[in-house]
Coordinates of C-alpha atoms and ligand atoms in Angstrom, one line a residue:
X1 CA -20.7 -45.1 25.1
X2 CA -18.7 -46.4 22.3
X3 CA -17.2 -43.2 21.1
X4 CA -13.4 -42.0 22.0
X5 CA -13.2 -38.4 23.7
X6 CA -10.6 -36.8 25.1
X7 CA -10.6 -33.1 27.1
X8 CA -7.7 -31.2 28.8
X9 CA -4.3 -32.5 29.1
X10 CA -3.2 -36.1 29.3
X11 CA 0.0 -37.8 28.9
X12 CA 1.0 -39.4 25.5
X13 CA 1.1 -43.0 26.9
X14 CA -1.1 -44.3 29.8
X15 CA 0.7 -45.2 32.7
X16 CA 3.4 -43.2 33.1
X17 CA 4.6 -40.0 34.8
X18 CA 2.1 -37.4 34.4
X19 CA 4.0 -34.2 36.2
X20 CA 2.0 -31.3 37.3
X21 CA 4.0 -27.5 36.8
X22 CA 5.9 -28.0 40.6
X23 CA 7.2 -31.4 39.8
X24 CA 4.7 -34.0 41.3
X25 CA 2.5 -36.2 39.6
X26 CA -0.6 -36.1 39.1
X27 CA -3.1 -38.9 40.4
X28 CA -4.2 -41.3 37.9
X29 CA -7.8 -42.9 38.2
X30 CA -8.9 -45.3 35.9
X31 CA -12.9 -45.7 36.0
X32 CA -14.2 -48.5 33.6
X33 CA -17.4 -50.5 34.0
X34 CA -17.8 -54.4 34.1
X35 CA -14.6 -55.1 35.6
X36 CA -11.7 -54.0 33.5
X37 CA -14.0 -55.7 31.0
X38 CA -15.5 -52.6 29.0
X39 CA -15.9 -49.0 28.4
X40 CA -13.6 -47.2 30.3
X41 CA -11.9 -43.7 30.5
X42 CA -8.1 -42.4 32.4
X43 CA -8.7 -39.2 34.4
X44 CA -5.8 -37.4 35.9
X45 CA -6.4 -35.3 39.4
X46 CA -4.7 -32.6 41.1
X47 CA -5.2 -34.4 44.1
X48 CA -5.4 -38.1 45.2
X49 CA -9.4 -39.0 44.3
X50 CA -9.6 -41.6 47.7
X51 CA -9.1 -39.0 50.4
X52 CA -12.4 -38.7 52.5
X53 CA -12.2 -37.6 56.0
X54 CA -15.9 -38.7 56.8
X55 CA -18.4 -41.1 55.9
X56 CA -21.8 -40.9 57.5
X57 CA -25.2 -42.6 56.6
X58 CA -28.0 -40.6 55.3
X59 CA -30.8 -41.8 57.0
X60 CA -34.2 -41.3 54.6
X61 CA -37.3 -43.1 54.5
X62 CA -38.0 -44.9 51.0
X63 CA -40.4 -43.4 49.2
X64 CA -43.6 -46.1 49.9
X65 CA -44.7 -48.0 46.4
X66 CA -48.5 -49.2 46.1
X67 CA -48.7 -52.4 43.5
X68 CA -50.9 -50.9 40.7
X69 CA -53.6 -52.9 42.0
X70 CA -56.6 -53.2 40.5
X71 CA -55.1 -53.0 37.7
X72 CA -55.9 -49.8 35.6
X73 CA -54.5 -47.8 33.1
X74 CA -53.2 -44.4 34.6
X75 CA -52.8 -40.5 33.8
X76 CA -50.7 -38.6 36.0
X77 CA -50.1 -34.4 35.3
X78 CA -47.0 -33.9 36.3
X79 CA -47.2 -30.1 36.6
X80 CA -50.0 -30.4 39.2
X81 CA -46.7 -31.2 41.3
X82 CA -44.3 -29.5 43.7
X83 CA -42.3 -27.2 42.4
X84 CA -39.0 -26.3 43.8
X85 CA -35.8 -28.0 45.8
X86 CA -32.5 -29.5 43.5
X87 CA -32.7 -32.5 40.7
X88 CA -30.7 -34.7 43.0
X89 CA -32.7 -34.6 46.6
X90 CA -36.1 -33.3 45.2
X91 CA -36.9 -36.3 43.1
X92 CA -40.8 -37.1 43.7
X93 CA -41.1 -40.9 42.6
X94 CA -43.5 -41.1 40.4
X95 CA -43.2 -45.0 39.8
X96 CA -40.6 -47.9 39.9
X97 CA -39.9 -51.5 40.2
X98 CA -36.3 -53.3 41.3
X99 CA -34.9 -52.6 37.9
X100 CA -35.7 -48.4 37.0
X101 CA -37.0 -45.3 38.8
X102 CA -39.0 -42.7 37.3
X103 CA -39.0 -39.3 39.1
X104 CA -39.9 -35.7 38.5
X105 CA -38.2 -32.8 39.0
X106 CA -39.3 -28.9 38.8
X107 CA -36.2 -27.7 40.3
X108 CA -35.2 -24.3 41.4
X109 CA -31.9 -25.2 42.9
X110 CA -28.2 -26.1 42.4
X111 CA -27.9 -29.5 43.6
X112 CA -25.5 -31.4 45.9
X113 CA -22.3 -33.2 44.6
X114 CA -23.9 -36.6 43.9
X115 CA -22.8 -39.7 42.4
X116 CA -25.4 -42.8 41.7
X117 CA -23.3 -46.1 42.3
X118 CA -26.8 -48.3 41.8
X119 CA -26.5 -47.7 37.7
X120 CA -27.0 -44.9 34.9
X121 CA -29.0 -42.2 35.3
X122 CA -31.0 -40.4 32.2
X123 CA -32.3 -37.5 33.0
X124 CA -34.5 -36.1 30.1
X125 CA -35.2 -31.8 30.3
X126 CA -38.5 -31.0 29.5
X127 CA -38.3 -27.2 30.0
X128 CA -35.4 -24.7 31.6
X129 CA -32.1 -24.9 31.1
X130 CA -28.8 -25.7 33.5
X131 CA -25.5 -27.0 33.7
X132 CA -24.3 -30.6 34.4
X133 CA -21.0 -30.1 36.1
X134 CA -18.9 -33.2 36.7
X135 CA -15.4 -34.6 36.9
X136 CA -15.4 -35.2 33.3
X137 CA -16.5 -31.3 32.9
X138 CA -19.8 -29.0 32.4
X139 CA -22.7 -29.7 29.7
X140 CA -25.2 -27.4 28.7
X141 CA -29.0 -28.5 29.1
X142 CA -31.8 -27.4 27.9
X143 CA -35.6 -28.5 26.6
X144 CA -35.5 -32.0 25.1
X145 CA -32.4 -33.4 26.0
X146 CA -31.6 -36.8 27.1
X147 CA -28.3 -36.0 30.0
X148 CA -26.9 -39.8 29.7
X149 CA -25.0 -39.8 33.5
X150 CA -22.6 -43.1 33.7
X151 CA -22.6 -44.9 36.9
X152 CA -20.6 -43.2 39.8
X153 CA -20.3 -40.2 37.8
X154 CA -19.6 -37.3 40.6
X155 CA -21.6 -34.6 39.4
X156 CA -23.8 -31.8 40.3
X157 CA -26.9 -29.5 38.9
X158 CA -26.7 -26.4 38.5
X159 CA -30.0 -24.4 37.0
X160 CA -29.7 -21.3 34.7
X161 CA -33.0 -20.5 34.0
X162 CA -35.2 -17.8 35.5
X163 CA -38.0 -20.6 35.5
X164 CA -38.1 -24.1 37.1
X165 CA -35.5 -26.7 34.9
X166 CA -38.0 -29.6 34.8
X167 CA -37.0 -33.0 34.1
X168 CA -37.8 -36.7 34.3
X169 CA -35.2 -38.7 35.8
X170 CA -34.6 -41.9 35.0
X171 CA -32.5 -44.3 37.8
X172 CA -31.5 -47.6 36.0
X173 CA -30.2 -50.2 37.8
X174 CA -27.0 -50.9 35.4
X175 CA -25.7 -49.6 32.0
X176 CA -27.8 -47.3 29.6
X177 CA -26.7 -47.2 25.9
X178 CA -28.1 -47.3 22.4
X179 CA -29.5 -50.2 21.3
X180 CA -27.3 -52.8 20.5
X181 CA -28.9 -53.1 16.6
X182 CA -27.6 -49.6 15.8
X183 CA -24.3 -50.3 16.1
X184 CA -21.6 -51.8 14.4
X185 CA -19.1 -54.9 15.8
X186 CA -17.0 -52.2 17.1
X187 CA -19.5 -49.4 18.3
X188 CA -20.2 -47.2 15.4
X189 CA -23.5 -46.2 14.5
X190 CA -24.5 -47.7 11.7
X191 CA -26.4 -46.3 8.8
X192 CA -29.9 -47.0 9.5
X193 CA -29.7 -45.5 13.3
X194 CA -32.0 -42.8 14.0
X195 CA -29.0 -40.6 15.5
X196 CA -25.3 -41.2 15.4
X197 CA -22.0 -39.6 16.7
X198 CA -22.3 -36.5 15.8
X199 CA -25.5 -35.7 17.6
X200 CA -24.0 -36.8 20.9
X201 CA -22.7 -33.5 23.3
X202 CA -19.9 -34.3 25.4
X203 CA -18.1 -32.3 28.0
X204 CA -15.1 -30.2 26.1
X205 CA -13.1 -28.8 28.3
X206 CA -11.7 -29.8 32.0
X207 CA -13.8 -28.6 34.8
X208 CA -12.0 -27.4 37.9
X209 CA -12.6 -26.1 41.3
X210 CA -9.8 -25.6 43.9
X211 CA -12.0 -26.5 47.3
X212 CA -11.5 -28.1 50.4
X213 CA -13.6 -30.1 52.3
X214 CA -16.4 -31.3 50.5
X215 CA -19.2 -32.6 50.6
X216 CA -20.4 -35.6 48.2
X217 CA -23.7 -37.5 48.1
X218 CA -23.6 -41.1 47.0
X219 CA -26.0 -42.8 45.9
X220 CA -25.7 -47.1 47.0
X221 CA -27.7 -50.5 47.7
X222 CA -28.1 -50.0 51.2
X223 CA -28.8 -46.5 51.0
X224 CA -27.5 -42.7 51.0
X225 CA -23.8 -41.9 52.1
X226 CA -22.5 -38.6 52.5
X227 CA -18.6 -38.5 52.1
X228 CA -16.7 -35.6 52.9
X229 CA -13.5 -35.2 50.7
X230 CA -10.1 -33.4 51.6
X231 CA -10.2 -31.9 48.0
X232 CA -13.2 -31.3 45.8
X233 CA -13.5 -34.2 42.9
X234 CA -13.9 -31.1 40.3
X235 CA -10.0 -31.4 40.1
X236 CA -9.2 -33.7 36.6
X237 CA -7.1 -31.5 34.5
X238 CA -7.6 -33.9 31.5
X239 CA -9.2 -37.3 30.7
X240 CA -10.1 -39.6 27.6
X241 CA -12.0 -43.1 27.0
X242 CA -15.0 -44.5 26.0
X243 CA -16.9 -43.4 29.2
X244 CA -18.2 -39.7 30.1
X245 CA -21.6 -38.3 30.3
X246 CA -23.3 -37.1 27.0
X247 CA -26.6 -35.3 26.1
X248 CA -28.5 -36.5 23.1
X249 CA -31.5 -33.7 21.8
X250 CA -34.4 -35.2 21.5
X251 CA -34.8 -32.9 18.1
X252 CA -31.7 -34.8 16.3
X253 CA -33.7 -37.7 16.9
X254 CA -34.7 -38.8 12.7
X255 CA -37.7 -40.5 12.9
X256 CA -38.1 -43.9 10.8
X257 CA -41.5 -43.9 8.8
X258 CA -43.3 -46.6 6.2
X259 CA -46.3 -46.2 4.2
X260 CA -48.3 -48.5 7.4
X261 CA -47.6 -47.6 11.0
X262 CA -44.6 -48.4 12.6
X263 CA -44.2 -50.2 15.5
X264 CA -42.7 -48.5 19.0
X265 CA -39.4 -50.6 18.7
X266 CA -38.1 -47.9 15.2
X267 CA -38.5 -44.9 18.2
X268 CA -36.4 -46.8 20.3
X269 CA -33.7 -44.4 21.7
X270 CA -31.8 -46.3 24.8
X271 CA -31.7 -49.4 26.4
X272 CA -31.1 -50.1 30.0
X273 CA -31.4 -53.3 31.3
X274 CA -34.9 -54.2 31.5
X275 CA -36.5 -51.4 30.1
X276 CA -36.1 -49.6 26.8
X277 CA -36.3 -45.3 26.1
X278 CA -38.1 -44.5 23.2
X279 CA -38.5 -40.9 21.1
X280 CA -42.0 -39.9 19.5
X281 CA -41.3 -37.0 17.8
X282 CA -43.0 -34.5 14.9
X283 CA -43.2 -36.8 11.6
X284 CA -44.8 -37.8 8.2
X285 CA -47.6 -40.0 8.9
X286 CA -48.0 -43.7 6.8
X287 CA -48.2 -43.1 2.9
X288 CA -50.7 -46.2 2.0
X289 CA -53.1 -44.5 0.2
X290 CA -55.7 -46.5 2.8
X291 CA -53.5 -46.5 5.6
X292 CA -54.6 -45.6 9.2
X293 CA -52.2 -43.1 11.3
X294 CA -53.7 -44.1 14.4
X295 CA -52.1 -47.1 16.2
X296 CA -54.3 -50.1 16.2
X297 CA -55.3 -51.2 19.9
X298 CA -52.0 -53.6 21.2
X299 CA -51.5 -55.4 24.8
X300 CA -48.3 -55.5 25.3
X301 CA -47.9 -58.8 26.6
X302 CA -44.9 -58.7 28.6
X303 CA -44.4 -54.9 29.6
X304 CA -45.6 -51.7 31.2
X305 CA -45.4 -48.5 29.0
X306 CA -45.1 -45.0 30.4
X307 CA -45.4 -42.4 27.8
X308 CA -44.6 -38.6 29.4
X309 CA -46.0 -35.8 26.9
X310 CA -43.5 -33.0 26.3
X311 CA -45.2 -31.2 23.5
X312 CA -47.1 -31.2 20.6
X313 CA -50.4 -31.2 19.0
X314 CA -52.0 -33.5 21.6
X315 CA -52.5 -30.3 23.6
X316 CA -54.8 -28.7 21.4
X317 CA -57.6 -31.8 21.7
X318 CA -60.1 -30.7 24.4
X319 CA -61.9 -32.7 26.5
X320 CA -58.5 -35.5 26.2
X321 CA -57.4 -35.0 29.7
X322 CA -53.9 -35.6 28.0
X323 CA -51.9 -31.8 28.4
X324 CA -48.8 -31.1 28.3
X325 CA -46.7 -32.6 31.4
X326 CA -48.9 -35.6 31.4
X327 CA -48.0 -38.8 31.4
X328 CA -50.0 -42.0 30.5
X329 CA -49.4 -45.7 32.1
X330 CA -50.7 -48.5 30.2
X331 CA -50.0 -51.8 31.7
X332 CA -49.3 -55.4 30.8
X333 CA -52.6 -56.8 31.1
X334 CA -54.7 -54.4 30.0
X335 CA -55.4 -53.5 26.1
X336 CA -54.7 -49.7 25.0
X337 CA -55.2 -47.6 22.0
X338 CA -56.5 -44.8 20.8
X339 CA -59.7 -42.9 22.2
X340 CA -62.9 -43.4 20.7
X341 CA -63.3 -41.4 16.9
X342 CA -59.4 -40.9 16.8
X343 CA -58.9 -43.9 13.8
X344 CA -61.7 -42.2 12.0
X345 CA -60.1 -39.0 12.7
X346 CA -56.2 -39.8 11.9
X347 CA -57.5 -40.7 8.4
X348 CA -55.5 -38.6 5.7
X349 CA -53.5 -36.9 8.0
X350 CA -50.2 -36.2 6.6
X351 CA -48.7 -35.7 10.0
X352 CA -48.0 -35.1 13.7
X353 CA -45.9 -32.4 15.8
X354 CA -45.7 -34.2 18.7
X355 CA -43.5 -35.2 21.2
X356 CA -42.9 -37.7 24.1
X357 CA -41.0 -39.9 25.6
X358 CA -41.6 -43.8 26.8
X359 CA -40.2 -46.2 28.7
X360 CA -41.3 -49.6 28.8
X361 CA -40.6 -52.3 31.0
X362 CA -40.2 -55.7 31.3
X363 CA -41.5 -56.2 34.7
X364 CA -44.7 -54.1 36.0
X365 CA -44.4 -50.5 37.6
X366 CA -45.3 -50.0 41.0
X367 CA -47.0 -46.3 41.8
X368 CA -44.6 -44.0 44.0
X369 CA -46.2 -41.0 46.1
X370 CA -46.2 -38.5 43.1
X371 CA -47.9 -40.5 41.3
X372 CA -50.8 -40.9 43.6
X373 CA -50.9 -37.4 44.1
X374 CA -51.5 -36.4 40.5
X375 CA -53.7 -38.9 39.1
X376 CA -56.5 -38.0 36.8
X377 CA -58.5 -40.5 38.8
X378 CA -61.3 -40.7 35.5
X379 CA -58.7 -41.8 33.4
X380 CA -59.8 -45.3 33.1
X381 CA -63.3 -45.3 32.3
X382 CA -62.3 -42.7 29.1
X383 CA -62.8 -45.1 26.0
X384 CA -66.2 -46.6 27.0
X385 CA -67.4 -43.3 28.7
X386 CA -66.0 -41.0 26.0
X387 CA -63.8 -38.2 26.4
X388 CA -62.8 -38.3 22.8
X389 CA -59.0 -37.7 22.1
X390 CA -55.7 -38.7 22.5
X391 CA -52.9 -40.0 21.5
X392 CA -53.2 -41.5 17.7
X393 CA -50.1 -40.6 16.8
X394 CA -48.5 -42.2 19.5
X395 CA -47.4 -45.6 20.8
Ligands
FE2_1 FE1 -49.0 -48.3 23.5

């Protein structure tokens, strides 16, 4: 996160006494990733952040993966799952492989205090809204936002909506950022970047809760650890760095268009390490006067791509099996593109409303439990059996 942010009261050089009202000093923590080789930010706490009374193991069974084996392409409908339970211990794995986690989330409840210290997390809101409390302080969510969550962020979910905050989480396995091309030497978004500063949300103000005792869920290698802590970590009466969670809207996303079609990479949002988050979102079609919307049938040689469907036109296209809440695999290995008639049809269209969100891989995706239990099991046989439809304007 290459952008300088600083909330609540800190003292003018780092380092140095930092008194609270009755004379003590506040406790100085500096979190920073890669060493003390990179982004970093200076939080100051009420109390000292290392006191835990307890530590006991979490004992949960891993979520069993099947290889996606034979190999087919897949389409999963998300809102055929479970509703209910918290964004942190409700997570129903959809699929994964050693370097990210995909899981969904229809949740109706505030969640533990949780911190992830395997890598980033990116949790992107399809409907509902909440609040993402943490030590750095609260964000808003709400539909289409990306919640970018920095490794060994303490933090907690709490939903405001009368109706389910649903989301796809996303559990990397290191850093998540924007990709490296959209940004200057130094960190600035450059010109030709889809988004830039000012469409990043940050927390504004200090966040803090006077608690004993408390409970915190982390999140490591070996497993789940519940720590209790003397003092609740919501204590940090002011901060600033480089590092914090942000949201990014999915609507401030500018979409890059040419008069043929544009490949995946100019919807490329985040990277993470081995996989990439991209944005397709409403946009001009190609200008050629012969071009064709539609994407031309691709294999992508050396990754998976998951496309989840969040809105748009796609829903109105009967007989698809595509709806909203879906979400599409298309493996390395196998050829994809668009259904039968849909070149023909994306001919002289002007252009599309929808919207989704991909991640692609680098290495294959295995299929988690939710995933077997919301397969559209037909799916694969759609382009030589019909079942006209889907996705032209997508990847
Ligand atoms: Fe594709």
């Amino acid at each position: 996160m290459p952008y300088y942010r600083r909330v609540g009261e800190v003292p003018h050089k780092r380092h140095t006494q930092f008194r609270t009202p009755d004379g003590g000093l506040y406790a100085e923590e500096l979190m920073g990733v890669e060493g003390f080789s990179s982004d970093s930010s200076l939080l100051y706490h009420r109390h000292i952040p290392t006191g835990i009374t307890a530590a006991e193991a979490v004992e949960r069974e891993p979520d069993p993966l099947v290889p996606n084996h034979p190999l087919k392409p897949r389409h999963l409908r998300t809102h055929a799952l479970k509703t209910g339970g918290d964004i942190v211990d409700a997570r129903q794995l959809l699929m994964a492989n050693d370097d990210v986690r995909l899981s969904y989330v229809a949740a109706d409840e505030t969640s533990p205090l949780y911190r992830n210290a395997i890598g980033d997390e990116v949790v992107y809101v399809e409907s509902g809204t909440g609040l993402m409390e943490s030590v750095y302080g609260a964000i808003d969510v709400g539909p289409g936002d990306y919640v970018v969550i920095p490794t060994s962020t303490t933090h907690r979910w709490v939903v405001t909506s009368p109706d389910p905050l649903r989301v796809m989480v996303i559990e990397a396995t290191g850093h998540v950022a924007p990709p490296n091309r959209y940004l200057s030497p130094r960190g600035q978004f450059l010109e030709h970047a889809p988004y830039c500063e000012r469409d990043l949300r940050g927390p504004a103000e200090p966040l803090l809760v006077d608690d004993t005792d408390t409970d915190v869920l982390v999140r490591h290698r070996a497993g789940l650890t519940r720590y209790t802590y003397a003092h609740h970590p919501f204590d940090v009466v002011g901060w600033d760095g480089h590092l914090y969670p942000y949201v990014f809207n999915i609507a401030d996303f500018e979409p890059i268009t040419g008069r043929i079609h544009q490949p995946p990479p100019v919807h490329q949002t985040f990277e993470g390490p081995k996989f990439v988050v991209c944005s397709f979102v409403p946009r001009k079609f190609d200008y050629h006067p012969e071009g064709i919307p539609a994407p031309y049938n691709h294999a992508n040689v050396d990754s998976d791509e998951m496309i989840f469907y969040v809105g748009g036109d796609f829903m109105s296209r009967k007989g698809a099996g595509i709806e909203l809440g879906s979400i599409s695999l298309h493996p390395s290995g196998f050829t994809h593109g668009p259904q039968p008639g849909s070149v023909e049809a994306s001919i002289g269209k002007e252009a599309t409303d929808e919207l989704a969100v991909m991640v692609d891989t680098f290495r294959p995706l295995h299929l988690g439990p939710a995933a077997l239990d919301s397969e559209d099991a037909d799916y694969a046989w759609t382009w030589a059996r019909g079942r006209p439809d889907t996705t032209f304007g997508s990847a």
